């Protein structure tokens, strides 16, 4: 899937909001395009489409009207994530779009997830969204600029982008709230490190995990008011997209390390209780 170890790609990725005013080089463009066409379903089975709109050598007309409210400087293209409506649609499209982010990183391109700061109706029209589909998010893509714009710098500081919550606040041992030590995580420590580097909407990092025996139970700890505010703005439930991104980093790292497992929904009696968090899925070894 990638030409480099995924752990390298995960560590190289960041939200890049300043690009050089040049198109994506032809070889990278067609490689990314091919990759996107192959993503027809999410890992949990929902049909989806990743539509790539890119400027060409001769014209940037293809991107006309696709505004980002000045957040992204000189984007060379966008990947638009459309998913068939369904119970795990947003997790599925989050996972698939993050695969495309890592593939773009592998092709030495910069990327930035956009859930809110883009002209949604124009993108929806250009991608011809169908009634049974949701436009979940967009990925800006381009050749990374040598110097970073002030908007970029301000946003990275503002969202606390470089920082992540302490491991002890994300990962628990046996019971929700009981911190998991690195030693206790054993062979999974690097999986947890890489999952923690997942991008998330407003860097809220709403994922929590409880290890219980050989199972790793994944929960969504919602940011109070976030879903309601998003709905008012006509945005989808972006924290469920975040869950899909997290499962993507987790699974790819586990596979690289040769750790066997898969995502499943297990019966309620196997899942530790977690006040204030919603159970989503379990990684079962
Ligand atoms: C689902 C989702 C939606 C996002 N929406 C936006 C957005 O609308 N505008 C923006 O500038 N950044 C957006 N981001 C980028 C996050 O702010 C960024 O991933 C986070 O601050 C972590 O920083 P990093 O990606 O550099 O590690 C979004 C990220 C995700 C995962």
PDB file of C-alpha atoms and ligand atoms in Angstrom:
ATOM      1  CA  UNK A   1       0.000   0.000   0.000  1.00  0.00           C
ATOM      2  CA  UNK A   2       2.877   2.366   0.889  1.00  0.00           C
ATOM      3  CA  UNK A   3       6.516   2.551  -0.152  1.00  0.00           C
ATOM      4  CA  UNK A   4       7.697   3.398   3.370  1.00  0.00           C
ATOM      5  CA  UNK A   5       6.855   1.971   6.816  1.00  0.00           C
ATOM      6  CA  UNK A   6       3.559   3.434   7.975  1.00  0.00           C
ATOM      7  CA  UNK A   7       5.106   4.464  11.300  1.00  0.00           C
ATOM      8  CA  UNK A   8       7.363   6.817   9.323  1.00  0.00           C
ATOM      9  CA  UNK A   9       4.417   8.270   7.402  1.00  0.00           C
ATOM     10  CA  UNK A  10       2.358   8.790  10.548  1.00  0.00           C
ATOM     11  CA  UNK A  11       5.216  10.702  12.158  1.00  0.00           C
ATOM     12  CA  UNK A  12       5.873  12.781   9.044  1.00  0.00           C
ATOM     13  CA  UNK A  13       2.223  13.853   8.581  1.00  0.00           C
ATOM     14  CA  UNK A  14       0.917  17.129   9.938  1.00  0.00           C
ATOM     15  CA  UNK A  15      -1.818  19.539   8.864  1.00  0.00           C
ATOM     16  CA  UNK A  16      -0.143  21.553   6.122  1.00  0.00           C
ATOM     17  CA  UNK A  17      -1.987  24.758   5.253  1.00  0.00           C
ATOM     18  CA  UNK A  18       0.629  26.447   3.018  1.00  0.00           C
ATOM     19  CA  UNK A  19       1.501  24.992  -0.361  1.00  0.00           C
ATOM     20  CA  UNK A  20       3.676  26.074  -3.250  1.00  0.00           C
ATOM     21  CA  UNK A  21       1.605  27.584  -6.080  1.00  0.00           C
ATOM     22  CA  UNK A  22       2.270  24.610  -8.355  1.00  0.00           C
ATOM     23  CA  UNK A  23       0.194  21.590  -9.398  1.00  0.00           C
ATOM     24  CA  UNK A  24       0.783  18.158  -7.904  1.00  0.00           C
ATOM     25  CA  UNK A  25       3.520  16.544 -10.055  1.00  0.00           C
ATOM     26  CA  UNK A  26       1.990  14.288 -12.693  1.00  0.00           C
ATOM     27  CA  UNK A  27       3.431  11.041 -11.353  1.00  0.00           C
ATOM     28  CA  UNK A  28       2.194  11.689  -7.815  1.00  0.00           C
ATOM     29  CA  UNK A  29      -1.160  12.881  -9.123  1.00  0.00           C
ATOM     30  CA  UNK A  30      -1.841   9.718 -11.069  1.00  0.00           C
ATOM     31  CA  UNK A  31      -0.554   7.480  -8.256  1.00  0.00           C
ATOM     32  CA  UNK A  32      -2.870   9.180  -5.768  1.00  0.00           C
ATOM     33  CA  UNK A  33      -5.755   9.100  -8.218  1.00  0.00           C
ATOM     34  CA  UNK A  34      -5.321   5.365  -8.701  1.00  0.00           C
ATOM     35  CA  UNK A  35      -5.194   4.793  -4.950  1.00  0.00           C
ATOM     36  CA  UNK A  36      -8.384   6.803  -4.417  1.00  0.00           C
ATOM     37  CA  UNK A  37     -10.263   4.875  -7.092  1.00  0.00           C
ATOM     38  CA  UNK A  38      -9.450   1.654  -5.259  1.00  0.00           C
ATOM     39  CA  UNK A  39     -11.130   2.873  -2.065  1.00  0.00           C
ATOM     40  CA  UNK A  40     -14.706   1.835  -2.786  1.00  0.00           C
ATOM     41  CA  UNK A  41     -15.701   0.677   0.709  1.00  0.00           C
ATOM     42  CA  UNK A  42     -14.659   1.446   4.250  1.00  0.00           C
ATOM     43  CA  UNK A  43     -13.187  -1.304   6.446  1.00  0.00           C
ATOM     44  CA  UNK A  44     -16.581  -1.729   8.114  1.00  0.00           C
ATOM     45  CA  UNK A  45     -18.356  -2.189   4.793  1.00  0.00           C
ATOM     46  CA  UNK A  46     -19.976   1.134   3.871  1.00  0.00           C
ATOM     47  CA  UNK A  47     -19.743   2.052   0.169  1.00  0.00           C
ATOM     48  CA  UNK A  48     -17.910   5.320  -0.404  1.00  0.00           C
ATOM     49  CA  UNK A  49     -16.333   7.511  -3.074  1.00  0.00           C
ATOM     50  CA  UNK A  50     -13.178   9.565  -2.776  1.00  0.00           C
ATOM     51  CA  UNK A  51     -13.307  12.187  -5.516  1.00  0.00           C
ATOM     52  CA  UNK A  52     -10.078  13.925  -6.521  1.00  0.00           C
ATOM     53  CA  UNK A  53     -10.181  17.417  -8.004  1.00  0.00           C
ATOM     54  CA  UNK A  54      -6.773  18.760  -8.951  1.00  0.00           C
ATOM     55  CA  UNK A  55      -5.252  21.690 -10.774  1.00  0.00           C
ATOM     56  CA  UNK A  56      -3.295  20.745 -13.890  1.00  0.00           C
ATOM     57  CA  UNK A  57      -0.070  22.119 -15.324  1.00  0.00           C
ATOM     58  CA  UNK A  58      -1.958  24.357 -17.700  1.00  0.00           C
ATOM     59  CA  UNK A  59      -4.900  25.419 -15.561  1.00  0.00           C
ATOM     60  CA  UNK A  60      -6.160  25.796 -12.050  1.00  0.00           C
ATOM     61  CA  UNK A  61      -9.701  26.207 -13.383  1.00  0.00           C
ATOM     62  CA  UNK A  62     -10.591  22.803 -11.969  1.00  0.00           C
ATOM     63  CA  UNK A  63     -10.459  24.270  -8.477  1.00  0.00           C
ATOM     64  CA  UNK A  64     -12.443  27.424  -9.183  1.00  0.00           C
ATOM     65  CA  UNK A  65     -15.088  28.084  -6.543  1.00  0.00           C
ATOM     66  CA  UNK A  66     -13.605  25.573  -4.117  1.00  0.00           C
ATOM     67  CA  UNK A  67     -12.846  28.021  -1.343  1.00  0.00           C
ATOM     68  CA  UNK A  68     -11.397  27.385   2.096  1.00  0.00           C
ATOM     69  CA  UNK A  69     -12.054  30.805   3.660  1.00  0.00           C
ATOM     70  CA  UNK A  70      -8.379  31.648   3.286  1.00  0.00           C
ATOM     71  CA  UNK A  71      -7.303  28.807   5.549  1.00  0.00           C
ATOM     72  CA  UNK A  72      -5.399  26.896   2.881  1.00  0.00           C
ATOM     73  CA  UNK A  73      -2.841  28.808   0.820  1.00  0.00           C
ATOM     74  CA  UNK A  74      -2.439  27.571  -2.784  1.00  0.00           C
ATOM     75  CA  UNK A  75      -4.090  24.142  -2.528  1.00  0.00           C
ATOM     76  CA  UNK A  76      -3.222  22.052  -5.596  1.00  0.00           C
ATOM     77  CA  UNK A  77      -6.154  19.702  -5.153  1.00  0.00           C
ATOM     78  CA  UNK A  78      -8.801  18.273  -2.883  1.00  0.00           C
ATOM     79  CA  UNK A  79      -9.939  14.778  -2.034  1.00  0.00           C
ATOM     80  CA  UNK A  80     -13.655  14.864  -1.287  1.00  0.00           C
ATOM     81  CA  UNK A  81     -14.948  12.099   0.977  1.00  0.00           C
ATOM     82  CA  UNK A  82     -18.479  10.954   0.147  1.00  0.00           C
ATOM     83  CA  UNK A  83     -20.077   8.070   1.963  1.00  0.00           C
ATOM     84  CA  UNK A  84     -23.305   6.167   1.624  1.00  0.00           C
ATOM     85  CA  UNK A  85     -25.482   6.813   4.671  1.00  0.00           C
ATOM     86  CA  UNK A  86     -25.357   4.023   7.249  1.00  0.00           C
ATOM     87  CA  UNK A  87     -24.650   3.169  10.890  1.00  0.00           C
ATOM     88  CA  UNK A  88     -20.833   3.273  10.613  1.00  0.00           C
ATOM     89  CA  UNK A  89     -20.583   5.531   7.580  1.00  0.00           C
ATOM     90  CA  UNK A  90     -18.570   8.284   9.226  1.00  0.00           C
ATOM     91  CA  UNK A  91     -16.090   5.909  10.839  1.00  0.00           C
ATOM     92  CA  UNK A  92     -15.678   4.178   7.470  1.00  0.00           C
ATOM     93  CA  UNK A  93     -15.019   7.367   5.532  1.00  0.00           C
ATOM     94  CA  UNK A  94     -12.690   8.657   8.261  1.00  0.00           C
ATOM     95  CA  UNK A  95     -10.612   5.512   7.943  1.00  0.00           C
ATOM     96  CA  UNK A  96     -10.571   5.602   4.129  1.00  0.00           C
ATOM     97  CA  UNK A  97      -9.709   9.299   3.928  1.00  0.00           C
ATOM     98  CA  UNK A  98      -6.860   8.854   6.390  1.00  0.00           C
ATOM     99  CA  UNK A  99      -5.488   6.062   4.193  1.00  0.00           C
ATOM    100  CA  UNK A 100      -5.444   8.609   1.378  1.00  0.00           C
ATOM    101  CA  UNK A 101      -3.705  11.152   3.633  1.00  0.00           C
ATOM    102  CA  UNK A 102      -0.970   8.637   4.396  1.00  0.00           C
ATOM    103  CA  UNK A 103      -0.665   7.676   0.727  1.00  0.00           C
ATOM    104  CA  UNK A 104      -0.286  11.362  -0.159  1.00  0.00           C
ATOM    105  CA  UNK A 105       2.346  11.685   2.587  1.00  0.00           C
ATOM    106  CA  UNK A 106       4.106   8.703   1.036  1.00  0.00           C
ATOM    107  CA  UNK A 107       4.141  10.637  -2.254  1.00  0.00           C
ATOM    108  CA  UNK A 108       5.820  13.572  -0.434  1.00  0.00           C
ATOM    109  CA  UNK A 109       2.688  15.716  -0.588  1.00  0.00           C
ATOM    110  CA  UNK A 110       1.295  17.845   2.214  1.00  0.00           C
ATOM    111  CA  UNK A 111      -2.300  17.373   3.367  1.00  0.00           C
ATOM    112  CA  UNK A 112      -4.848  18.998   5.639  1.00  0.00           C
ATOM    113  CA  UNK A 113      -8.155  17.594   6.809  1.00  0.00           C
ATOM    114  CA  UNK A 114     -11.066  20.012   6.436  1.00  0.00           C
ATOM    115  CA  UNK A 115     -14.348  19.338   8.178  1.00  0.00           C
ATOM    116  CA  UNK A 116     -15.584  22.873   8.529  1.00  0.00           C
ATOM    117  CA  UNK A 117     -13.491  25.499   6.776  1.00  0.00           C
ATOM    118  CA  UNK A 118     -14.478  24.920   3.174  1.00  0.00           C
ATOM    119  CA  UNK A 119     -17.413  25.988   1.027  1.00  0.00           C
ATOM    120  CA  UNK A 120     -19.396  22.844   1.540  1.00  0.00           C
ATOM    121  CA  UNK A 121     -22.158  23.500  -0.985  1.00  0.00           C
ATOM    122  CA  UNK A 122     -19.696  24.220  -3.810  1.00  0.00           C
ATOM    123  CA  UNK A 123     -17.693  21.081  -3.075  1.00  0.00           C
ATOM    124  CA  UNK A 124     -20.905  19.057  -2.845  1.00  0.00           C
ATOM    125  CA  UNK A 125     -22.042  20.344  -6.221  1.00  0.00           C
ATOM    126  CA  UNK A 126     -18.678  19.620  -7.874  1.00  0.00           C
ATOM    127  CA  UNK A 127     -18.605  16.080  -6.491  1.00  0.00           C
ATOM    128  CA  UNK A 128     -22.253  15.539  -7.462  1.00  0.00           C
ATOM    129  CA  UNK A 129     -23.287  14.276  -4.028  1.00  0.00           C
ATOM    130  CA  UNK A 130     -26.238  11.944  -4.249  1.00  0.00           C
ATOM    131  CA  UNK A 131     -29.212  11.988  -1.904  1.00  0.00           C
ATOM    132  CA  UNK A 132     -28.147   8.795  -0.171  1.00  0.00           C
ATOM    133  CA  UNK A 133     -24.620  10.129   0.452  1.00  0.00           C
ATOM    134  CA  UNK A 134     -22.977  12.445   2.966  1.00  0.00           C
ATOM    135  CA  UNK A 135     -20.019  14.680   2.210  1.00  0.00           C
ATOM    136  CA  UNK A 136     -18.067  13.960   5.384  1.00  0.00           C
ATOM    137  CA  UNK A 137     -14.873  15.957   4.934  1.00  0.00           C
ATOM    138  CA  UNK A 138     -12.302  17.130   2.430  1.00  0.00           C
ATOM    139  CA  UNK A 139      -8.525  16.727   2.293  1.00  0.00           C
ATOM    140  CA  UNK A 140      -6.498  19.613   0.864  1.00  0.00           C
ATOM    141  CA  UNK A 141      -3.420  18.371  -0.993  1.00  0.00           C
ATOM    142  CA  UNK A 142      -0.373  20.070  -2.449  1.00  0.00           C
ATOM    143  CA  UNK A 143       3.368  20.512  -2.621  1.00  0.00           C
ATOM    144  CA  UNK A 144       4.532  21.745   0.787  1.00  0.00           C
ATOM    145  CA  UNK A 145       5.667  25.392   0.799  1.00  0.00           C
ATOM    146  CA  UNK A 146       9.134  26.289   2.019  1.00  0.00           C
ATOM    147  CA  UNK A 147       7.766  28.941   4.328  1.00  0.00           C
ATOM    148  CA  UNK A 148       4.680  28.659   6.456  1.00  0.00           C
ATOM    149  CA  UNK A 149       1.910  31.279   6.224  1.00  0.00           C
ATOM    150  CA  UNK A 150       0.899  33.184   9.335  1.00  0.00           C
ATOM    151  CA  UNK A 151      -2.579  31.613   9.155  1.00  0.00           C
ATOM    152  CA  UNK A 152      -0.929  28.228   9.220  1.00  0.00           C
ATOM    153  CA  UNK A 153       1.237  29.154  12.169  1.00  0.00           C
ATOM    154  CA  UNK A 154      -1.669  30.684  14.101  1.00  0.00           C
ATOM    155  CA  UNK A 155      -3.905  27.671  13.511  1.00  0.00           C
ATOM    156  CA  UNK A 156      -1.248  25.224  14.563  1.00  0.00           C
ATOM    157  CA  UNK A 157      -0.711  27.132  17.786  1.00  0.00           C
ATOM    158  CA  UNK A 158      -4.434  27.750  18.293  1.00  0.00           C
ATOM    159  CA  UNK A 159      -5.530  24.150  17.902  1.00  0.00           C
ATOM    160  CA  UNK A 160      -2.574  23.036  20.009  1.00  0.00           C
ATOM    161  CA  UNK A 161      -1.839  20.898  16.986  1.00  0.00           C
ATOM    162  CA  UNK A 162       1.558  19.743  17.964  1.00  0.00           C
ATOM    163  CA  UNK A 163       0.371  18.541  21.325  1.00  0.00           C
ATOM    164  CA  UNK A 164      -1.517  15.428  22.183  1.00  0.00           C
ATOM    165  CA  UNK A 165      -3.193  14.399  25.425  1.00  0.00           C
ATOM    166  CA  UNK A 166      -0.969  12.420  27.757  1.00  0.00           C
ATOM    167  CA  UNK A 167      -1.009   8.706  27.136  1.00  0.00           C
ATOM    168  CA  UNK A 168      -2.463   8.148  30.658  1.00  0.00           C
ATOM    169  CA  UNK A 169      -5.527  10.187  29.755  1.00  0.00           C
ATOM    170  CA  UNK A 170      -6.233   8.135  26.655  1.00  0.00           C
ATOM    171  CA  UNK A 171      -5.311   4.569  27.504  1.00  0.00           C
ATOM    172  CA  UNK A 172      -6.654   2.581  30.427  1.00  0.00           C
ATOM    173  CA  UNK A 173      -5.951  -0.766  32.001  1.00  0.00           C
ATOM    174  CA  UNK A 174      -8.887  -3.039  32.850  1.00  0.00           C
ATOM    175  CA  UNK A 175     -11.174  -0.233  33.923  1.00  0.00           C
ATOM    176  CA  UNK A 176     -11.995   3.120  32.374  1.00  0.00           C
ATOM    177  CA  UNK A 177      -9.938   5.772  34.170  1.00  0.00           C
ATOM    178  CA  UNK A 178      -7.151   3.476  35.400  1.00  0.00           C
ATOM    179  CA  UNK A 179      -4.023   4.507  33.458  1.00  0.00           C
ATOM    180  CA  UNK A 180      -2.246   1.915  31.351  1.00  0.00           C
ATOM    181  CA  UNK A 181       1.538   1.935  31.692  1.00  0.00           C
ATOM    182  CA  UNK A 182       3.825   1.534  28.688  1.00  0.00           C
ATOM    183  CA  UNK A 183       5.187  -1.640  30.241  1.00  0.00           C
ATOM    184  CA  UNK A 184       1.698  -3.110  30.565  1.00  0.00           C
ATOM    185  CA  UNK A 185       0.966  -2.210  26.930  1.00  0.00           C
ATOM    186  CA  UNK A 186       3.861  -4.483  25.922  1.00  0.00           C
ATOM    187  CA  UNK A 187       4.041  -5.048  22.172  1.00  0.00           C
ATOM    188  CA  UNK A 188       1.152  -2.622  21.656  1.00  0.00           C
ATOM    189  CA  UNK A 189       3.003   0.428  23.017  1.00  0.00           C
ATOM    190  CA  UNK A 190       3.983   1.582  19.523  1.00  0.00           C
ATOM    191  CA  UNK A 191       0.460   0.983  18.204  1.00  0.00           C
ATOM    192  CA  UNK A 192      -0.833   3.272  20.940  1.00  0.00           C
ATOM    193  CA  UNK A 193       1.855   5.864  20.157  1.00  0.00           C
ATOM    194  CA  UNK A 194       0.912   5.937  16.475  1.00  0.00           C
ATOM    195  CA  UNK A 195      -2.844   6.006  17.143  1.00  0.00           C
ATOM    196  CA  UNK A 196      -2.300   8.970  19.469  1.00  0.00           C
ATOM    197  CA  UNK A 197      -0.749  10.910  16.569  1.00  0.00           C
ATOM    198  CA  UNK A 198      -4.019  10.675  14.628  1.00  0.00           C
ATOM    199  CA  UNK A 199      -5.376  14.043  13.517  1.00  0.00           C
ATOM    200  CA  UNK A 200      -8.780  14.950  14.946  1.00  0.00           C
ATOM    201  CA  UNK A 201     -11.272  17.746  14.422  1.00  0.00           C
ATOM    202  CA  UNK A 202     -10.103  20.793  16.432  1.00  0.00           C
ATOM    203  CA  UNK A 203      -7.472  18.454  17.881  1.00  0.00           C
ATOM    204  CA  UNK A 204     -10.026  17.265  20.454  1.00  0.00           C
ATOM    205  CA  UNK A 205      -8.686  13.686  20.476  1.00  0.00           C
ATOM    206  CA  UNK A 206     -11.994  12.123  21.513  1.00  0.00           C
ATOM    207  CA  UNK A 207     -10.703   8.539  21.462  1.00  0.00           C
ATOM    208  CA  UNK A 208     -10.245   6.436  24.628  1.00  0.00           C
ATOM    209  CA  UNK A 209      -9.155   2.806  24.911  1.00  0.00           C
ATOM    210  CA  UNK A 210      -9.471   0.242  27.704  1.00  0.00           C
ATOM    211  CA  UNK A 211      -7.314  -2.874  27.538  1.00  0.00           C
ATOM    212  CA  UNK A 212      -9.059  -5.868  29.032  1.00  0.00           C
ATOM    213  CA  UNK A 213      -7.383  -9.242  28.694  1.00  0.00           C
ATOM    214  CA  UNK A 214      -6.479  -9.556  25.019  1.00  0.00           C
ATOM    215  CA  UNK A 215      -9.143  -7.061  23.889  1.00  0.00           C
ATOM    216  CA  UNK A 216      -8.758  -3.342  23.306  1.00  0.00           C
ATOM    217  CA  UNK A 217     -12.082  -1.518  23.638  1.00  0.00           C
ATOM    218  CA  UNK A 218     -12.420   1.788  21.825  1.00  0.00           C
ATOM    219  CA  UNK A 219     -14.720   4.542  23.102  1.00  0.00           C
ATOM    220  CA  UNK A 220     -15.763   7.967  21.920  1.00  0.00           C
ATOM    221  CA  UNK A 221     -15.542  10.617  24.593  1.00  0.00           C
ATOM    222  CA  UNK A 222     -17.501  13.439  23.061  1.00  0.00           C
ATOM    223  CA  UNK A 223     -16.490  17.037  23.549  1.00  0.00           C
ATOM    224  CA  UNK A 224     -19.521  18.638  25.242  1.00  0.00           C
ATOM    225  CA  UNK A 225     -21.563  20.702  22.781  1.00  0.00           C
ATOM    226  CA  UNK A 226     -19.389  19.850  19.753  1.00  0.00           C
ATOM    227  CA  UNK A 227     -21.929  17.695  17.952  1.00  0.00           C
ATOM    228  CA  UNK A 228     -24.720  20.191  18.582  1.00  0.00           C
ATOM    229  CA  UNK A 229     -22.632  23.112  17.327  1.00  0.00           C
ATOM    230  CA  UNK A 230     -21.600  21.118  14.247  1.00  0.00           C
ATOM    231  CA  UNK A 231     -25.215  20.222  13.506  1.00  0.00           C
ATOM    232  CA  UNK A 232     -26.208  23.882  13.691  1.00  0.00           C
ATOM    233  CA  UNK A 233     -23.567  24.607  11.052  1.00  0.00           C
ATOM    234  CA  UNK A 234     -24.836  21.741   8.897  1.00  0.00           C
ATOM    235  CA  UNK A 235     -21.719  19.650   9.547  1.00  0.00           C
ATOM    236  CA  UNK A 236     -21.679  15.897  10.081  1.00  0.00           C
ATOM    237  CA  UNK A 237     -20.707  14.292  13.382  1.00  0.00           C
ATOM    238  CA  UNK A 238     -16.955  14.855  12.949  1.00  0.00           C
ATOM    239  CA  UNK A 239     -15.966  13.081  16.150  1.00  0.00           C
ATOM    240  CA  UNK A 240     -17.142   9.822  14.594  1.00  0.00           C
ATOM    241  CA  UNK A 241     -14.891  10.587  11.636  1.00  0.00           C
ATOM    242  CA  UNK A 242     -12.093  10.970  14.227  1.00  0.00           C
ATOM    243  CA  UNK A 243     -12.789   7.432  15.435  1.00  0.00           C
ATOM    244  CA  UNK A 244     -12.264   6.102  11.899  1.00  0.00           C
ATOM    245  CA  UNK A 245      -8.948   7.946  11.607  1.00  0.00           C
ATOM    246  CA  UNK A 246      -7.823   6.439  14.898  1.00  0.00           C
ATOM    247  CA  UNK A 247      -8.734   2.890  13.792  1.00  0.00           C
ATOM    248  CA  UNK A 248      -6.745   3.496  10.613  1.00  0.00           C
ATOM    249  CA  UNK A 249      -3.534   4.417  12.459  1.00  0.00           C
ATOM    250  CA  UNK A 250      -4.064   1.582  14.919  1.00  0.00           C
ATOM    251  CA  UNK A 251      -4.662  -1.133  12.364  1.00  0.00           C
ATOM    252  CA  UNK A 252      -1.879  -0.130   9.984  1.00  0.00           C
ATOM    253  CA  UNK A 253       0.656   0.009  12.811  1.00  0.00           C
ATOM    254  CA  UNK A 254      -0.472  -3.317  14.256  1.00  0.00           C
ATOM    255  CA  UNK A 255      -0.113  -4.908  10.813  1.00  0.00           C
ATOM    256  CA  UNK A 256       3.354  -3.428  10.340  1.00  0.00           C
ATOM    257  CA  UNK A 257       4.405  -4.882  13.693  1.00  0.00           C
ATOM    258  CA  UNK A 258       2.881  -8.254  12.845  1.00  0.00           C
ATOM    259  CA  UNK A 259       0.275  -8.033  15.635  1.00  0.00           C
ATOM    260  CA  UNK A 260      -2.788 -10.007  14.719  1.00  0.00           C
ATOM    261  CA  UNK A 261      -6.286  -8.656  15.344  1.00  0.00           C
ATOM    262  CA  UNK A 262      -9.403  -7.105  13.842  1.00  0.00           C
ATOM    263  CA  UNK A 263     -12.088  -4.584  14.728  1.00  0.00           C
ATOM    264  CA  UNK A 264     -15.332  -6.077  16.039  1.00  0.00           C
ATOM    265  CA  UNK A 265     -18.364  -5.064  18.024  1.00  0.00           C
ATOM    266  CA  UNK A 266     -18.366  -7.372  21.039  1.00  0.00           C
ATOM    267  CA  UNK A 267     -21.265  -8.188  23.363  1.00  0.00           C
ATOM    268  CA  UNK A 268     -22.004  -5.605  26.046  1.00  0.00           C
ATOM    269  CA  UNK A 269     -21.008  -7.907  28.922  1.00  0.00           C
ATOM    270  CA  UNK A 270     -17.411  -7.968  27.612  1.00  0.00           C
ATOM    271  CA  UNK A 271     -17.125  -4.185  27.476  1.00  0.00           C
ATOM    272  CA  UNK A 272     -16.008  -2.302  30.627  1.00  0.00           C
ATOM    273  CA  UNK A 273     -18.326   0.505  31.633  1.00  0.00           C
ATOM    274  CA  UNK A 274     -17.184   4.019  30.911  1.00  0.00           C
ATOM    275  CA  UNK A 275     -19.012   6.985  32.375  1.00  0.00           C
ATOM    276  CA  UNK A 276     -19.191   9.818  29.869  1.00  0.00           C
ATOM    277  CA  UNK A 277     -17.922   7.792  26.926  1.00  0.00           C
ATOM    278  CA  UNK A 278     -19.687   5.783  24.210  1.00  0.00           C
ATOM    279  CA  UNK A 279     -18.451   2.320  23.314  1.00  0.00           C
ATOM    280  CA  UNK A 280     -17.667   2.020  19.600  1.00  0.00           C
ATOM    281  CA  UNK A 281     -15.548  -1.032  18.697  1.00  0.00           C
ATOM    282  CA  UNK A 282     -13.016  -3.522  20.002  1.00  0.00           C
ATOM    283  CA  UNK A 283      -9.691  -4.674  18.578  1.00  0.00           C
ATOM    284  CA  UNK A 284      -9.752  -8.372  19.238  1.00  0.00           C
ATOM    285  CA  UNK A 285      -6.449 -10.202  19.018  1.00  0.00           C
TER     286      UNK A 285
HETATM  287  C1  LIG B   1     -12.286  15.452  10.903  1.00  0.00           C
HETATM  288  C2  LIG B   1     -11.331  16.619  10.920  1.00  0.00           C
HETATM  289  C3  LIG B   1     -11.764  17.881  10.550  1.00  0.00           C
HETATM  290  C4  LIG B   1     -10.875  18.964  10.524  1.00  0.00           C
HETATM  291  N1  LIG B   1     -11.326  20.182  10.084  1.00  0.00           N
HETATM  292  C5  LIG B   1     -10.455  21.213   9.947  1.00  0.00           C
HETATM  293  C6  LIG B   1     -10.895  22.439   9.377  1.00  0.00           C
HETATM  294  O1  LIG B   1     -12.063  22.602   9.010  1.00  0.00           O
HETATM  295  N2  LIG B   1      -9.978  23.435   9.230  1.00  0.00           N
HETATM  296  C7  LIG B   1      -8.673  23.281   9.601  1.00  0.00           C
HETATM  297  O2  LIG B   1      -7.899  24.215   9.419  1.00  0.00           O
HETATM  298  N3  LIG B   1      -8.222  22.116  10.162  1.00  0.00           N
HETATM  299  C8  LIG B   1      -9.080  21.085  10.328  1.00  0.00           C
HETATM  300  N4  LIG B   1      -8.641  19.874  10.843  1.00  0.00           N
HETATM  301  C9  LIG B   1      -7.231  19.699  11.234  1.00  0.00           C
HETATM  302  C10 LIG B   1      -7.041  19.617  12.760  1.00  0.00           C
HETATM  303  O3  LIG B   1      -7.158  20.894  13.339  1.00  0.00           O
HETATM  304  C11 LIG B   1      -5.658  18.986  13.058  1.00  0.00           C
HETATM  305  O4  LIG B   1      -5.639  17.682  12.550  1.00  0.00           O
HETATM  306  C12 LIG B   1      -5.340  18.930  14.536  1.00  0.00           C
HETATM  307  O5  LIG B   1      -5.235  20.232  15.065  1.00  0.00           O
HETATM  308  C13 LIG B   1      -4.028  18.184  14.802  1.00  0.00           C
HETATM  309  O6  LIG B   1      -2.944  18.789  14.144  1.00  0.00           O
HETATM  310  P1  LIG B   1      -2.034  17.972  13.123  1.00  0.00           P
HETATM  311  O7  LIG B   1      -2.952  17.442  12.045  1.00  0.00           O
HETATM  312  O8  LIG B   1      -1.027  18.954  12.601  1.00  0.00           O
HETATM  313  O9  LIG B   1      -1.400  16.817  13.875  1.00  0.00           O
HETATM  314  C14 LIG B   1      -9.523  18.785  10.910  1.00  0.00           C
HETATM  315  C15 LIG B   1      -9.093  17.508  11.297  1.00  0.00           C
HETATM  316  C16 LIG B   1      -9.970  16.438  11.292  1.00  0.00           C
HETATM  317  C17 LIG B   1      -9.469  15.082  11.651  1.00  0.00           C
END
